[in-house]
Tab-separated table of C-alpha atoms and ligand atoms in Angstrom:
chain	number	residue	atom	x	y	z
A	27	UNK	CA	-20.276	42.280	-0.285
A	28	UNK	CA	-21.170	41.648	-4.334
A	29	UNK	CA	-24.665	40.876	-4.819
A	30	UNK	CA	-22.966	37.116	-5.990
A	31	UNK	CA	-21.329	36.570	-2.360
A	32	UNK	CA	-25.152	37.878	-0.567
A	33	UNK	CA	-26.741	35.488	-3.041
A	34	UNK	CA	-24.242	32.890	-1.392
A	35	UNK	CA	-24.881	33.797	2.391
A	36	UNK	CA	-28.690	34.149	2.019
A	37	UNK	CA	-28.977	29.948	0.312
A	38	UNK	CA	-25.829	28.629	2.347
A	39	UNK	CA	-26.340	29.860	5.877
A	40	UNK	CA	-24.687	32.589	8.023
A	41	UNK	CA	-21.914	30.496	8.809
A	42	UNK	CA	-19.282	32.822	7.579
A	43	UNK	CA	-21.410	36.075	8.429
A	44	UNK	CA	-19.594	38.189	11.150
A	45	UNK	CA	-15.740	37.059	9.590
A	46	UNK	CA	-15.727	39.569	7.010
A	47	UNK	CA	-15.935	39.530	3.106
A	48	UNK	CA	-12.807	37.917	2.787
A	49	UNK	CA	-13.744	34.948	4.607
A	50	UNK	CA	-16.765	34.289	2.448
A	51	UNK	CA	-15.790	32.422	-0.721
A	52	UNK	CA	-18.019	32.187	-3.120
A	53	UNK	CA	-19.597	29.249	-3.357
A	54	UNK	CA	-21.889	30.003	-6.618
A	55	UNK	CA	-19.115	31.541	-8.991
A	56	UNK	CA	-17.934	28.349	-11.064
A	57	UNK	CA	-14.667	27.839	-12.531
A	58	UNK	CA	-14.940	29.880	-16.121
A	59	UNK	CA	-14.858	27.542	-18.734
A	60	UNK	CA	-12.886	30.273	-21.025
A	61	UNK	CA	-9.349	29.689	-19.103
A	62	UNK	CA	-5.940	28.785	-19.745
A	63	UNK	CA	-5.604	25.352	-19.371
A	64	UNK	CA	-8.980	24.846	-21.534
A	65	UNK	CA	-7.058	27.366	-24.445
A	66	UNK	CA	-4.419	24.954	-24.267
A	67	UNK	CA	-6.647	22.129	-25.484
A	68	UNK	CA	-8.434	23.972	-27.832
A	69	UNK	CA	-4.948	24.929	-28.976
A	70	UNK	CA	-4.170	20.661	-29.558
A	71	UNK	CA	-7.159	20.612	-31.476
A	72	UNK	CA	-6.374	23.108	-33.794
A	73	UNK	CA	-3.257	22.146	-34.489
A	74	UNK	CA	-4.520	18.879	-35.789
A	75	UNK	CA	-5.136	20.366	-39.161
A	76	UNK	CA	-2.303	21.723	-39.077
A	77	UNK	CA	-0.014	19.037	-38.573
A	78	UNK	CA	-1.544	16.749	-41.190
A	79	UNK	CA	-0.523	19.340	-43.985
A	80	UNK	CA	2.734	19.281	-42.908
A	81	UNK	CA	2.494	15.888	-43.116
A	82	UNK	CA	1.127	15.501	-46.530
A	83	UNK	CA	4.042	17.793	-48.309
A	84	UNK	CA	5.848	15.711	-50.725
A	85	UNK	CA	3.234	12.727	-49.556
A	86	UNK	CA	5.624	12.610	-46.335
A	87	UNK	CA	8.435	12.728	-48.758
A	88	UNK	CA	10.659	15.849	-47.703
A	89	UNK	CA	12.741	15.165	-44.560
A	90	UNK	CA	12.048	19.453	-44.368
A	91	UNK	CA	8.433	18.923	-44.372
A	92	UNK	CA	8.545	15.372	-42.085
A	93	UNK	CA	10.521	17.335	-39.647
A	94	UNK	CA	8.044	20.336	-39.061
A	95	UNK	CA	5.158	17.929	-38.735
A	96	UNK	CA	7.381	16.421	-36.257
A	97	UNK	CA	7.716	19.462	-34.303
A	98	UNK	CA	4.159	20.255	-34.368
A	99	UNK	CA	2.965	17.084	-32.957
A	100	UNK	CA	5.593	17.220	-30.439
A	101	UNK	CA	4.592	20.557	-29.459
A	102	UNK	CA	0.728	19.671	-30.041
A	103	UNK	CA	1.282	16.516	-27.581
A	104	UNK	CA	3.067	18.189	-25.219
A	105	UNK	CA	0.092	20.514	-24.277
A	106	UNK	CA	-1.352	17.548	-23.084
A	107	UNK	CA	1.273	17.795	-20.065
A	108	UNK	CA	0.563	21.020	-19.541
A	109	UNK	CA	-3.173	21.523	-19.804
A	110	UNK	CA	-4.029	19.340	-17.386
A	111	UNK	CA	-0.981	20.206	-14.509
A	112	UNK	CA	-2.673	24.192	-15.038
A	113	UNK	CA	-5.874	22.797	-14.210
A	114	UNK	CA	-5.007	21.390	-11.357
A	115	UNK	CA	-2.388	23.604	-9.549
A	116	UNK	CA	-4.903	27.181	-10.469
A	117	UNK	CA	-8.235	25.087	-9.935
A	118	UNK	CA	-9.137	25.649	-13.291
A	119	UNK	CA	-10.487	22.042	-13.438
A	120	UNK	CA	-14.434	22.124	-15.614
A	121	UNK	CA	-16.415	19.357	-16.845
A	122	UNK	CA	-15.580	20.665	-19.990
A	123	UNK	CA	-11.623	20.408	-19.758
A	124	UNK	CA	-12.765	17.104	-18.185
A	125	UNK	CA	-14.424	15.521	-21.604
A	126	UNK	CA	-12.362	18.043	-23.910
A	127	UNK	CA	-8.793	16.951	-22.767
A	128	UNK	CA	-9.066	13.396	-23.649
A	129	UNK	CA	-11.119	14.208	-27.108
A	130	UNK	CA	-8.069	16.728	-28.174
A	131	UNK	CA	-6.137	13.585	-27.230
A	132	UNK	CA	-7.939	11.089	-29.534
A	133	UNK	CA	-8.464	14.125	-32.701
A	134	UNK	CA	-3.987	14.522	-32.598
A	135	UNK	CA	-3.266	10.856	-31.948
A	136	UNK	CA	-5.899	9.510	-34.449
A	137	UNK	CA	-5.311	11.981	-37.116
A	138	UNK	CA	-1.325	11.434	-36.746
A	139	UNK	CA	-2.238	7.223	-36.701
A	140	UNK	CA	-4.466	7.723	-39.752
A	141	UNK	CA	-1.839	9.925	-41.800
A	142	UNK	CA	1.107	7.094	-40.872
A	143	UNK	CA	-1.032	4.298	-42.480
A	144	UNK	CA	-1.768	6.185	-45.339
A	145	UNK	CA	1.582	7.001	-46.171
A	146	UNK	CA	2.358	3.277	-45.563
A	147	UNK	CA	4.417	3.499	-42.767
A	148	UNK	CA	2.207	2.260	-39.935
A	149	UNK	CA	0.493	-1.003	-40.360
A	150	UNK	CA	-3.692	-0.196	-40.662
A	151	UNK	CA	-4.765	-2.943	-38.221
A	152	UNK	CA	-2.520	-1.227	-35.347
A	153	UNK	CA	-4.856	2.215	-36.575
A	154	UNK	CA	-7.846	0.176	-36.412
A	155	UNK	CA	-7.553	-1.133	-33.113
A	156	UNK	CA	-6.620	2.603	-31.284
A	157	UNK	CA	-9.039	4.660	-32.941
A	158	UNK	CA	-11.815	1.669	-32.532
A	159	UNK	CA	-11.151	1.947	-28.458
A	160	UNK	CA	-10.658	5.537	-28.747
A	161	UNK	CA	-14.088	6.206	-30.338
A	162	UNK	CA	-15.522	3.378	-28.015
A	163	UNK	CA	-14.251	5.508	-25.028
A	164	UNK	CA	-15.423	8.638	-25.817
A	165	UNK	CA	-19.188	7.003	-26.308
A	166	UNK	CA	-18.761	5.632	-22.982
A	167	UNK	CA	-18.075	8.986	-21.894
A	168	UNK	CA	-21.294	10.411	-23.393
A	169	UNK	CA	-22.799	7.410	-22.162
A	170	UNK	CA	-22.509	8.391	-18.427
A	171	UNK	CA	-22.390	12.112	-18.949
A	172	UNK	CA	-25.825	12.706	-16.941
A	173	UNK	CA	-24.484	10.744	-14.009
A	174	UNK	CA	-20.852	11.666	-14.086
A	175	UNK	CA	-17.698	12.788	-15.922
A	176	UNK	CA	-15.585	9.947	-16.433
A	177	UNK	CA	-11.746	11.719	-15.985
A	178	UNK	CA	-9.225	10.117	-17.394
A	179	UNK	CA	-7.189	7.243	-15.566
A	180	UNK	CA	-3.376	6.770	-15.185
A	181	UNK	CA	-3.300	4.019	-17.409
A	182	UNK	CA	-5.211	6.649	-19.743
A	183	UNK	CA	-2.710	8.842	-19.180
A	184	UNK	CA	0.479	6.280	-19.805
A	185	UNK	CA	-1.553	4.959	-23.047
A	186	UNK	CA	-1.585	8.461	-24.491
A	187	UNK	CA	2.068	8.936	-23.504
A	188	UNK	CA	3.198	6.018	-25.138
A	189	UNK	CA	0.973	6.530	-28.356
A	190	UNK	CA	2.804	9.838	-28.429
A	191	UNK	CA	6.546	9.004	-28.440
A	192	UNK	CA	5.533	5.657	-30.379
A	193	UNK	CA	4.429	8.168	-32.972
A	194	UNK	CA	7.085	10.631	-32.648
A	195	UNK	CA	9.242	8.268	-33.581
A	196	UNK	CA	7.646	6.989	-36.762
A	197	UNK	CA	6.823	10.296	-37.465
A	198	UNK	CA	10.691	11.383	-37.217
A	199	UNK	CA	12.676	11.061	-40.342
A	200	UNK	CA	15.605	8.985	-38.245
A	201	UNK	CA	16.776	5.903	-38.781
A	202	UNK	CA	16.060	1.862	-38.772
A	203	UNK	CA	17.107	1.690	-34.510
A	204	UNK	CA	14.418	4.175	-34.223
A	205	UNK	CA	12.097	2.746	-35.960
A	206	UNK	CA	12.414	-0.336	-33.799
A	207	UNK	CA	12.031	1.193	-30.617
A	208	UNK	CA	8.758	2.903	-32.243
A	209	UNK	CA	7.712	-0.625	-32.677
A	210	UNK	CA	8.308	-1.950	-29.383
A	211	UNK	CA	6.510	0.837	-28.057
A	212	UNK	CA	3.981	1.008	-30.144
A	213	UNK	CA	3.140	-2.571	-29.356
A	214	UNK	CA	3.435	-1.507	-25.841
A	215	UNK	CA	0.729	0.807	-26.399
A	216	UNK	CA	-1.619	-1.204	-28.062
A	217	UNK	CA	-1.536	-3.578	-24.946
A	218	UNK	CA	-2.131	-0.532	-22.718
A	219	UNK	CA	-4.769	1.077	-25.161
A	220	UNK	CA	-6.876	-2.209	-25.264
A	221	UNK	CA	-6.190	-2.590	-21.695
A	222	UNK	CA	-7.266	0.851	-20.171
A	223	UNK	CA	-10.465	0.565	-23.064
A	224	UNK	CA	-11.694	-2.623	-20.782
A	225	UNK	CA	-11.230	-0.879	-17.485
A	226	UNK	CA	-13.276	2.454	-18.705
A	227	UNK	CA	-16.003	-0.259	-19.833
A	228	UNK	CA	-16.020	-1.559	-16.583
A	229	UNK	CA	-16.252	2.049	-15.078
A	230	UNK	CA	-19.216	3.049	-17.289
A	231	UNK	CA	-21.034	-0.167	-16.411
A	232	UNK	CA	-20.310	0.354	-12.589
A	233	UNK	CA	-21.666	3.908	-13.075
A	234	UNK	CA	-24.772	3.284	-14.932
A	235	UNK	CA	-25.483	0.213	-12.528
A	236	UNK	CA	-25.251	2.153	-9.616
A	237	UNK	CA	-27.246	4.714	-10.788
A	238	UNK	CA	-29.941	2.797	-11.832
A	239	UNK	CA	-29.975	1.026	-7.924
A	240	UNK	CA	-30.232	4.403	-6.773
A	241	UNK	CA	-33.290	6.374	-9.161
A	242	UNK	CA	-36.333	3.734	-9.010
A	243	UNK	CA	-37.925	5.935	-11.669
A	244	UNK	CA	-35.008	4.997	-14.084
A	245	UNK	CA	-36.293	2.612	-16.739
A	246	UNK	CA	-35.611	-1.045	-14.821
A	247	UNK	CA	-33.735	-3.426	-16.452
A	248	UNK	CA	-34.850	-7.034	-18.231
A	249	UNK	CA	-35.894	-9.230	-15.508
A	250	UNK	CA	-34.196	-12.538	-15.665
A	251	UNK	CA	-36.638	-15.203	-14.461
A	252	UNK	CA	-37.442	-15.583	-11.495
A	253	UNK	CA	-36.845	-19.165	-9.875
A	254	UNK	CA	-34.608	-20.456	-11.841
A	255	UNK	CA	-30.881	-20.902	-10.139
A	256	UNK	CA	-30.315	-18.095	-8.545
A	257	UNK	CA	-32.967	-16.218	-10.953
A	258	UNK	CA	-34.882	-13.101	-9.413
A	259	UNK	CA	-31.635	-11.286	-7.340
B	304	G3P	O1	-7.619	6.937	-21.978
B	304	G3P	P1	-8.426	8.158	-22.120
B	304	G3P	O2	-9.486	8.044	-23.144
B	304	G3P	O3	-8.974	8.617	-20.801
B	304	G3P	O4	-7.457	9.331	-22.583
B	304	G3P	C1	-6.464	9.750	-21.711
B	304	G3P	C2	-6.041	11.134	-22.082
B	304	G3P	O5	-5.648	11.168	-23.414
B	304	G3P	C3	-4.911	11.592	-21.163
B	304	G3P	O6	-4.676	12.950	-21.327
């Protein structure tokens, strides 16, 4: 038995003395932060750079140069579906993959929104909006950190999935058809982005809220008056 496992027995009980070793798991070893699925998102986030010089060639004027930065946002985005399926199917799942997964998100899909607008192909106010919720997020993230890790959602998920072909495609030297379906799905995203950004508020709120009802030592709240309509509850 490693001195780890005794460490376990002796503060959790001697439930599983008796069964053997390998029926002791160890309940004080966490998941290490340095693993796979955690590379992979560090990986996104590197490429970032990356990607943007390959978009700046030629100003975004070679169709060579257009088409590798293509490729590595495709390949950037599509650790996104990976990373997180690893996680889950190895238990590799950490806070840090946890608040890190949807950052690498926000660093790719931000940097790719902020290079289409300045090479005039993506209007700014469509930039604006995204990176404004996406920056609002992650506060509300930091926000609640001490009380919780706020994953993200489906509709998180979908938003980032239809950011990512809605870029693709505007990112792809193709055609006008294309370039239509990038902007019905990019307005599709936009509804989802803004959507999803109201529903994490909402979450935060909830979290902080409930929190405070629970830790009387937290710093209470303005009092409305009391006696008014309904004042005082
Ligand atoms: O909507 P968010 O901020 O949780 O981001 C979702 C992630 O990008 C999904 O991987």
């Amino acid at each position: 038995m490693t001195d780890r496992i005794r460490r376990a027995v002796d503060e959790k009980g001697i439930a599983n003395v008796g069964r053997g070793p390998d029926h002791i798991t160890d309940p004080v070893d966490p998941v290490p932060v340095v693993n796979i699925a955690n590379a992979l998102t560090v990986f996104r986030i590197v490429l970032v750079p990356v990607f943007l010089v390959a978009l700046f060639v030629d100003s975004g004027e070679s169709t060579l140069w257009r088409s590798i930065a293509t490729v590595i946002f495709a390949v950037a985005a599509l650790t996104d579906r990976y990373d997180g399926r690893i996680a889950r199917r190895r238990g590799l799942i950490t806070d840090f993959g946890k608040m890190a997964d949807p950052i690498a998100d926000k660093a790719l899909i931000g940097g790719a929104l902020v290079g289409l607008s300045v090479l005039g192909i993506l209007p700014w106010w469509i930039t604006a909006v995204i990176v404004a919720r996406e920056v609002w997020v992650t506060a509300l993230r930091f926000w609640v950190l001490r009380h919780k890790v706020i994953p993200a959602s489906r509709g998180g998920k979908l938003k980032t999935l239809l950011q990512a072909v809605a870029i693709g495609l505007y990112l792809a030297p193709l055609g006008g058809g294309w370039q239509i379906a990038a902007g019905i799905l990019m307005a599709l995203a936009v509804i989802v982005t803004i959507y999803t950004g109201l529903d994490y508020t909402w979450q935060a709120v909830k979290v902080r809220s409930e929190r405070h009802d629970r830790d009387p030592a937290a710093p209470a709240p303005a009092r409305r008056a009391v006696g008014g309509t309904g004042g005082g509850r």
